[in-house]
C-alpha positions as MATLAB code, in Angstrom:
seq = 'MSSFENILAEQRPWDALIVGAGPAGSVSAALLAEAGWRVLLVEKSAWPREKVCGGCLNAGAIALLKSHGLAAAMNRSQSIERAIWRCGSQNIEVRVPGVAMCRMQFDAALVQSAIERGCAFLPATGTHLLPRLDSNYRTVELTHAGVTCSIRTKIVLACDGISGTLLKNEPWTKWHVGRNAWIGVAATQVMEHDFVSEAIHMHIGSGGYVGIVNLPDGRIHLAAALDPRACRQNHTAAALIQDILKSCRVNWTDLADTHLQGTPTLTRQRTCVANDRVLVVGDACGYIEPFTGEGMAWAIRGAIAVADMLIAADGWADDMPLRWEQVYRSQIQRRQRWCRMLRPLVHYPAVARCGIAAASWLPQIGNFLAGRINESNAIASAHLSRASG';
ca = [
      -2.283   31.780   10.723;
      -1.244   28.134   10.783;
      -2.834   25.577    8.460;
      -4.853   24.181   11.361;
      -6.103   27.656   12.329;
      -7.156   28.210    8.724;
      -9.177   24.991    8.872;
     -10.767   26.156   12.137;
     -11.815   29.363   10.384;
     -13.531   27.451    7.578;
     -17.308   27.330    7.975;
     -18.365   25.548    4.789;
     -18.539   21.738    4.738;
     -15.801   19.993    2.779;
     -16.654   17.984   -0.299;
     -14.325   15.205    0.846;
     -12.231   14.516    3.921;
      -9.479   11.972    3.225;
      -7.778   10.327    6.193;
      -4.311    8.917    5.505;
      -1.635   10.422    3.231;
      -0.269    7.225    1.703;
      -0.689    6.539   -2.037;
      -4.427    5.795   -1.706;
      -5.141    9.032    0.128;
      -2.837   11.362   -1.784;
      -3.760   10.076   -5.268;
      -7.505   10.293   -4.591;
      -6.986   13.772   -3.091;
      -5.062   14.929   -6.156;
      -7.702   13.676   -8.587;
     -10.681   15.055   -6.657;
      -8.990   18.431   -6.125;
      -8.145   18.612   -9.811;
     -11.864   18.093  -10.559;
     -12.707   21.136   -8.454;
     -13.681   19.446   -5.184;
     -12.866   21.065   -1.815;
     -10.644   18.360   -0.372;
      -8.976   18.101    3.028;
      -6.241   15.460    3.397;
      -5.339   14.558    6.994;
      -2.368   12.506    8.196;
      -1.841   11.420   11.810;
       1.978   11.375   11.606;
       4.403   14.267   11.461;
       5.406   14.889    7.862;
       7.270   13.508    6.032;
       7.259   10.063    7.588;
       8.595    6.608    6.781;
       6.321    3.604    6.265;
       6.778   -0.155    6.365;
       6.754   -1.047    2.679;
       8.685   -2.977    0.071;
       9.502    0.328   -1.611;
       8.660   -0.916   -5.126;
       6.163    0.073   -7.802;
       5.238   -2.442  -10.481;
       4.576   -1.770  -14.152;
       0.832   -1.385  -13.668;
       1.247    1.265  -10.976;
       3.804    3.175  -13.043;
       1.428    3.265  -16.014;
      -1.436    4.508  -13.828;
       0.632    7.329  -12.314;
       1.859    8.434  -15.733;
      -1.620    8.398  -17.244;
      -2.913   10.678  -14.450;
      -0.103   13.215  -14.526;
       1.638   11.979  -11.365;
       4.868   10.693  -12.889;
       6.929   13.360  -11.078;
       6.466   11.416   -7.839;
       8.783    8.759   -9.297;
      11.604   11.165  -10.206;
      13.865    9.863   -7.424;
      13.595    6.152   -8.174;
      15.813    3.239   -9.139;
      14.841    1.236  -12.216;
      13.964   -2.436  -11.644;
      14.228   -4.990  -14.454;
      13.887   -8.377  -12.779;
      13.315  -10.289   -9.568;
      15.818  -12.863   -8.323;
      14.161  -15.501   -6.118;
      16.325  -17.595   -3.800;
      15.490  -20.525   -1.557;
      18.422  -22.380   -0.104;
      20.927  -22.984   -2.897;
      18.307  -22.657   -5.644;
      17.530  -19.438   -7.487;
      15.656  -18.175  -10.519;
      15.315  -14.834  -12.329;
      12.064  -13.530  -13.806;
      11.340  -10.324  -15.680;
       9.653   -7.818  -13.340;
       9.819   -4.243  -14.683;
       9.294   -1.507  -12.113;
      11.043    0.999   -9.871;
      12.295    1.156   -6.293;
      12.188    4.326   -4.226;
      12.296    5.708   -0.711;
       8.717    5.559    0.526;
       9.100    8.766    2.518;
      10.128   10.708   -0.591;
       7.472    9.082   -2.782;
       4.601    9.842   -0.406;
       5.813   13.409    0.101;
       5.906   13.956   -3.675;
       2.373   12.619   -4.119;
       1.052   14.859   -1.341;
       2.787   17.838   -2.932;
       1.028   17.027   -6.207;
      -2.313   17.002   -4.379;
      -1.539   20.368   -2.754;
      -0.590   21.876   -6.110;
      -3.976   20.781   -7.473;
      -5.809   22.582   -4.668;
      -6.002   20.074   -1.799;
      -5.583   21.294    1.808;
      -3.216   19.146    3.890;
      -2.953   18.711    7.656;
      -0.155   16.464    9.013;
       0.298   15.474   12.671;
      -3.480   15.542   13.098;
      -5.649   12.925   14.770;
      -9.152   12.107   13.575;
     -12.275   10.817   15.298;
     -15.323    9.954   13.194;
     -18.476   10.877   15.102;
     -21.763    8.938   14.791;
     -23.836   10.005   11.835;
     -26.582   12.454   12.819;
     -27.100   14.274    9.521;
     -28.178   12.533    6.306;
     -26.082   14.907    4.175;
     -22.797   15.076    6.121;
     -20.393   13.280    8.457;
     -18.779   15.112   11.345;
     -15.129   14.452   12.186;
     -13.131   15.744   15.131;
      -9.602   16.876   14.281;
      -6.923   17.152   16.970;
      -3.664   18.985   16.350;
      -1.131   20.127   18.973;
      -3.681   19.617   21.732;
      -6.405   21.637   20.001;
      -9.606   19.929   18.838;
     -12.195   21.150   16.349;
     -15.078   19.566   14.455;
     -15.625   19.782   10.713;
     -18.397   18.595    8.429;
     -17.813   16.789    5.162;
     -20.059   15.329    2.487;
     -17.862   12.248    2.048;
     -15.144   10.559    4.103;
     -12.472    8.436    2.435;
     -10.821    6.106    4.952;
      -7.302    5.599    3.570;
      -5.525    5.038    6.889;
      -4.162    1.552    6.198;
      -4.267   -1.688    8.142;
      -3.292    0.023   11.418;
      -5.751    2.905   11.046;
      -8.304    3.641   13.762;
     -10.784    5.921   11.980;
     -13.414    3.162   11.639;
     -12.882    1.407   14.950;
     -16.271    2.530   16.302;
     -18.238    2.075   13.082;
     -20.587   -0.917   13.566;
     -20.878   -1.713    9.861;
     -17.263   -2.790    9.316;
     -14.759   -4.916   11.206;
     -11.484   -6.630   10.366;
     -11.388  -10.322    9.495;
      -7.766  -11.381    9.992;
      -6.503  -14.383    8.053;
      -5.581  -17.546    9.880;
      -1.847  -17.696   10.635;
      -1.388  -14.229    9.124;
       2.171  -12.894    9.034;
       3.527   -9.487   10.022;
       5.596   -7.040    7.977;
       8.876   -5.356    8.938;
      11.161   -3.004    7.035;
      14.380   -1.031    7.392;
      16.599    1.240    5.317;
      20.330    1.512    5.906;
      23.737    2.201    4.375;
      26.046   -0.781    3.990;
      28.457   -2.448    1.609;
      26.793   -5.117   -0.524;
      26.942   -7.013   -3.800;
      23.235   -6.901   -4.717;
      22.469   -6.113   -8.354;
      20.975   -2.618   -8.552;
      18.289   -3.309  -11.166;
      16.731   -6.250   -9.318;
      14.446   -7.172   -6.460;
      16.204   -9.836   -4.404;
      13.702  -12.188   -2.746;
      14.885  -14.717   -0.145;
      12.603  -17.499    1.122;
      13.356  -19.384    4.304;
      11.716  -21.095    7.221;
       9.381  -18.613    8.888;
       9.343  -15.834    6.311;
      10.688  -14.170    3.202;
      12.889  -11.111    2.784;
      13.014   -8.656   -0.118;
      15.967   -6.334   -0.744;
      16.328   -3.485   -3.251;
      18.865   -0.746   -3.887;
      17.703    2.855   -3.547;
      18.932    5.685   -5.804;
      20.855    7.327   -2.931;
      22.979    4.205   -2.358;
      21.092    2.824    0.617;
      19.629   -0.675    0.912;
      15.924   -1.150    1.625;
      14.838   -4.388    3.279;
      11.243   -5.542    3.710;
      10.120   -8.871    5.097;
       6.947  -10.856    5.799;
       7.466  -13.000    8.882;
       5.588  -15.632   10.853;
       5.079  -14.148   14.362;
       5.606  -17.577   15.914;
       8.980  -17.913   14.176;
       9.932  -14.435   15.389;
       9.253  -15.475   18.969;
      11.250  -18.677   18.526;
      14.192  -16.671   17.186;
      13.619  -14.049   19.927;
      13.599  -11.108   17.480;
      12.531  -10.280   13.926;
      16.140   -9.280   13.159;
      17.429  -12.717   14.193;
      14.832  -14.452   12.003;
      15.726  -12.270    9.003;
      19.387  -13.087    9.578;
      18.601  -16.817    9.551;
      16.529  -16.548    6.356;
      19.310  -14.685    4.534;
      21.919  -17.133    5.813;
      19.845  -20.090    4.549;
      19.886  -18.432    1.094;
      23.704  -18.138    1.137;
      23.602  -14.361    1.672;
      26.269  -12.753    3.825;
      24.724   -9.814    5.656;
      25.940   -7.376    8.260;
      24.580   -8.050   11.742;
      21.066   -6.608   11.976;
      20.979   -6.418   15.765;
      21.332   -2.622   15.796;
      19.108   -2.009   12.752;
      15.871   -0.138   13.446;
      13.038   -2.295   12.096;
       9.564   -0.845   11.704;
       6.699   -3.318   11.991;
       3.055   -3.725   10.996;
       0.055   -5.589   12.379;
      -0.763   -8.920   10.738;
      -0.881   -8.422    6.965;
      -3.502  -10.739    5.487;
      -6.892   -9.313    6.447;
     -10.155   -8.067    4.962;
     -12.890   -5.612    5.930;
     -16.350   -7.105    6.362;
     -17.695   -4.034    4.517;
     -15.918   -1.228    2.632;
     -18.677    1.385    2.277;
     -21.566    2.824    4.288;
     -22.915    6.026    5.883;
     -21.073    8.454    3.543;
     -17.781    6.620    4.164;
     -15.787    4.787    1.483;
     -12.775    2.676    2.459;
      -9.822    2.790    0.049;
      -6.386    1.175   -0.213;
      -4.886   -1.026    2.496;
      -7.713   -0.010    4.856;
     -10.005   -2.256    2.748;
      -7.875   -5.349    3.108;
      -4.426   -6.664    2.381;
      -2.733   -9.728    0.956;
       0.997  -10.281    1.338;
       2.602   -8.722   -1.767;
       5.811   -9.866   -3.436;
       7.193   -7.296   -5.888;
       5.396   -3.971   -5.507;
       1.749   -5.015   -5.734;
       0.660   -3.363   -2.465;
       1.064    0.218   -3.667;
      -0.367   -0.725   -7.071;
      -3.605   -1.889   -5.410;
      -3.777    1.349   -3.391;
      -3.195    3.559   -6.446;
      -5.723    1.635   -8.534;
      -8.309    1.909   -5.753;
      -7.703    5.653   -5.377;
      -8.227    6.233   -9.100;
     -11.343    4.044   -9.141;
     -12.983    5.816   -6.190;
     -12.139    9.270   -7.552;
     -13.528    8.371  -10.994;
     -16.730    7.058   -9.412;
     -17.272   10.124   -7.225;
     -16.493   12.600  -10.003;
     -18.844   10.813  -12.405;
     -21.644   10.886   -9.801;
     -20.840   14.507   -8.886;
     -20.927   13.621   -5.199;
     -22.699   11.114   -2.989;
     -25.554    8.929   -4.195;
     -27.789    6.554   -2.250;
     -26.425    3.534   -4.116;
     -22.783    4.589   -3.659;
     -21.943    1.938   -1.004;
     -23.169   -0.882   -3.236;
     -21.376    0.542   -6.261;
     -18.091    0.907   -4.396;
     -18.321   -2.651   -3.011;
     -18.747   -3.905   -6.581;
     -15.916   -1.775   -7.977;
     -13.572   -2.821   -5.173;
     -14.246   -6.523   -5.677;
     -13.905   -6.382   -9.463;
     -10.930   -4.024   -9.775;
      -8.891   -4.729   -6.627;
      -9.756   -8.066   -5.072;
      -9.734   -9.766   -8.455;
      -6.141   -8.625   -8.987;
      -5.095   -9.792   -5.532;
      -6.025  -13.400   -6.288;
      -2.622  -14.159   -7.838;
      -0.802  -13.181   -4.641;
      -3.351  -15.141   -2.614;
      -2.759  -18.226   -4.770;
       1.026  -17.926   -4.507;
       1.220  -17.490   -0.732;
       2.066  -21.209   -0.171;
       5.059  -20.742   -2.472;
       6.682  -18.307   -0.031;
       5.282  -19.706    3.214;
       6.812  -23.153    2.793;
      10.435  -23.533    1.603;
       9.807  -27.055    0.299;
       7.023  -25.738   -1.947;
       9.239  -22.817   -2.984;
      12.037  -25.143   -4.037;
       9.604  -27.149   -6.163;
       8.274  -23.965   -7.720;
      11.757  -22.668   -8.516;
      12.726  -26.020  -10.021;
       9.579  -26.069  -12.189;
      10.115  -22.478  -13.362;
      13.770  -23.220  -14.119;
      12.748  -26.181  -16.260;
       9.927  -24.244  -17.954;
      10.684  -20.482  -17.797;
       7.261  -19.638  -19.247;
       5.719  -20.514  -15.875;
       7.701  -17.895  -13.962;
       7.280  -15.246  -16.645;
       3.517  -15.859  -16.862;
       3.008  -15.529  -13.104;
       5.325  -12.520  -12.859;
       3.431  -10.790  -15.654;
       0.073  -11.364  -13.977;
       1.237  -10.180  -10.548;
       3.226   -7.268  -11.936;
       0.450   -6.172  -14.330;
       3.142   -5.730  -16.949;
       3.257   -6.094  -20.726;
      -0.265   -5.919  -22.198;
      -1.929   -4.386  -19.115;
       0.599   -1.588  -18.685;
       0.701   -0.954  -22.441;
      -3.068   -0.580  -22.508;
      -2.959    2.118  -19.819;
      -0.201    3.984  -21.599;
      -2.073    3.786  -24.924;
      -5.192    5.283  -23.342;
      -3.109    8.061  -21.790;
      -1.440    8.955  -25.099;
      -4.780    8.730  -26.951;
];
């Protein structure tokens, strides 16, 4: 029998259905399965799949994965020691410890960890959340290879990202998209280059910023946040990226034939992140433009927080929506404020040049901000100390 046929044969309700196999979904699935929950993880895409992402993990995320036994997911990664910011002819280096990896390989490794802990996994499967009719369960339709079945679950975790559709018909939550929000694009390719391997190279120009890292297999990974209006003026995202890199004195192979994956507008927030036996986790809650690996760190932190809360409560409780709203705001949104505050620095080259000049004159400024965004030094050490204790 196939995995989907096995799910069809299951009659018992699941303890948790998790939609979306990115870091938020796979980490929460691994932790809940390890605690003895019957967990079904569903992913709409064929597996493995690539995602638009900067491809970096910061120090805080690394510490969290290690402390929860998920360090193996980072086995195929490139060490990062610093970030090099460029705007025009100006540049500055700040200490940013972390790793870079292929997102496809990283996600696949996390899902494998969840499977090894007892989680069932269904890729290439669509989901449709039905209206709630039972106070104890939610019913979800699963569609795979043209076959549809319905399952019941005590709890649904919506981890399907900013482009997910699981909650589109739920009246209690909608997206609030930021004014003048930018889009994300990414690509991975093989090419000759002179980029330092142990660094994130950030390039700020008119209409966007572009990050570049080396991957362990020798490829280059590029991720950019771009103003949609500037993309239209330059006719394509590739042309705008080329202009940004050129303004930063970077010689780059023509990107015209490079396959760029894109995202919807990045800066957005859910009006509500919990209700009716559904908890929203990771990017599906909201997103702020990240700089050096913060996006996956927020997702991993949210996954651990929601799993800890559910395990401690031993299932659903009437006050769970309120509790999750409070946890999300205190543990995730509070950490996003640094990226929110620094958005003008990367949205406006004139502001970026002033910031680089100030940080060059007083290096403590750059190191302080990098440490707060990266969750490095004291924060990461505290997680590691708890894990070893």
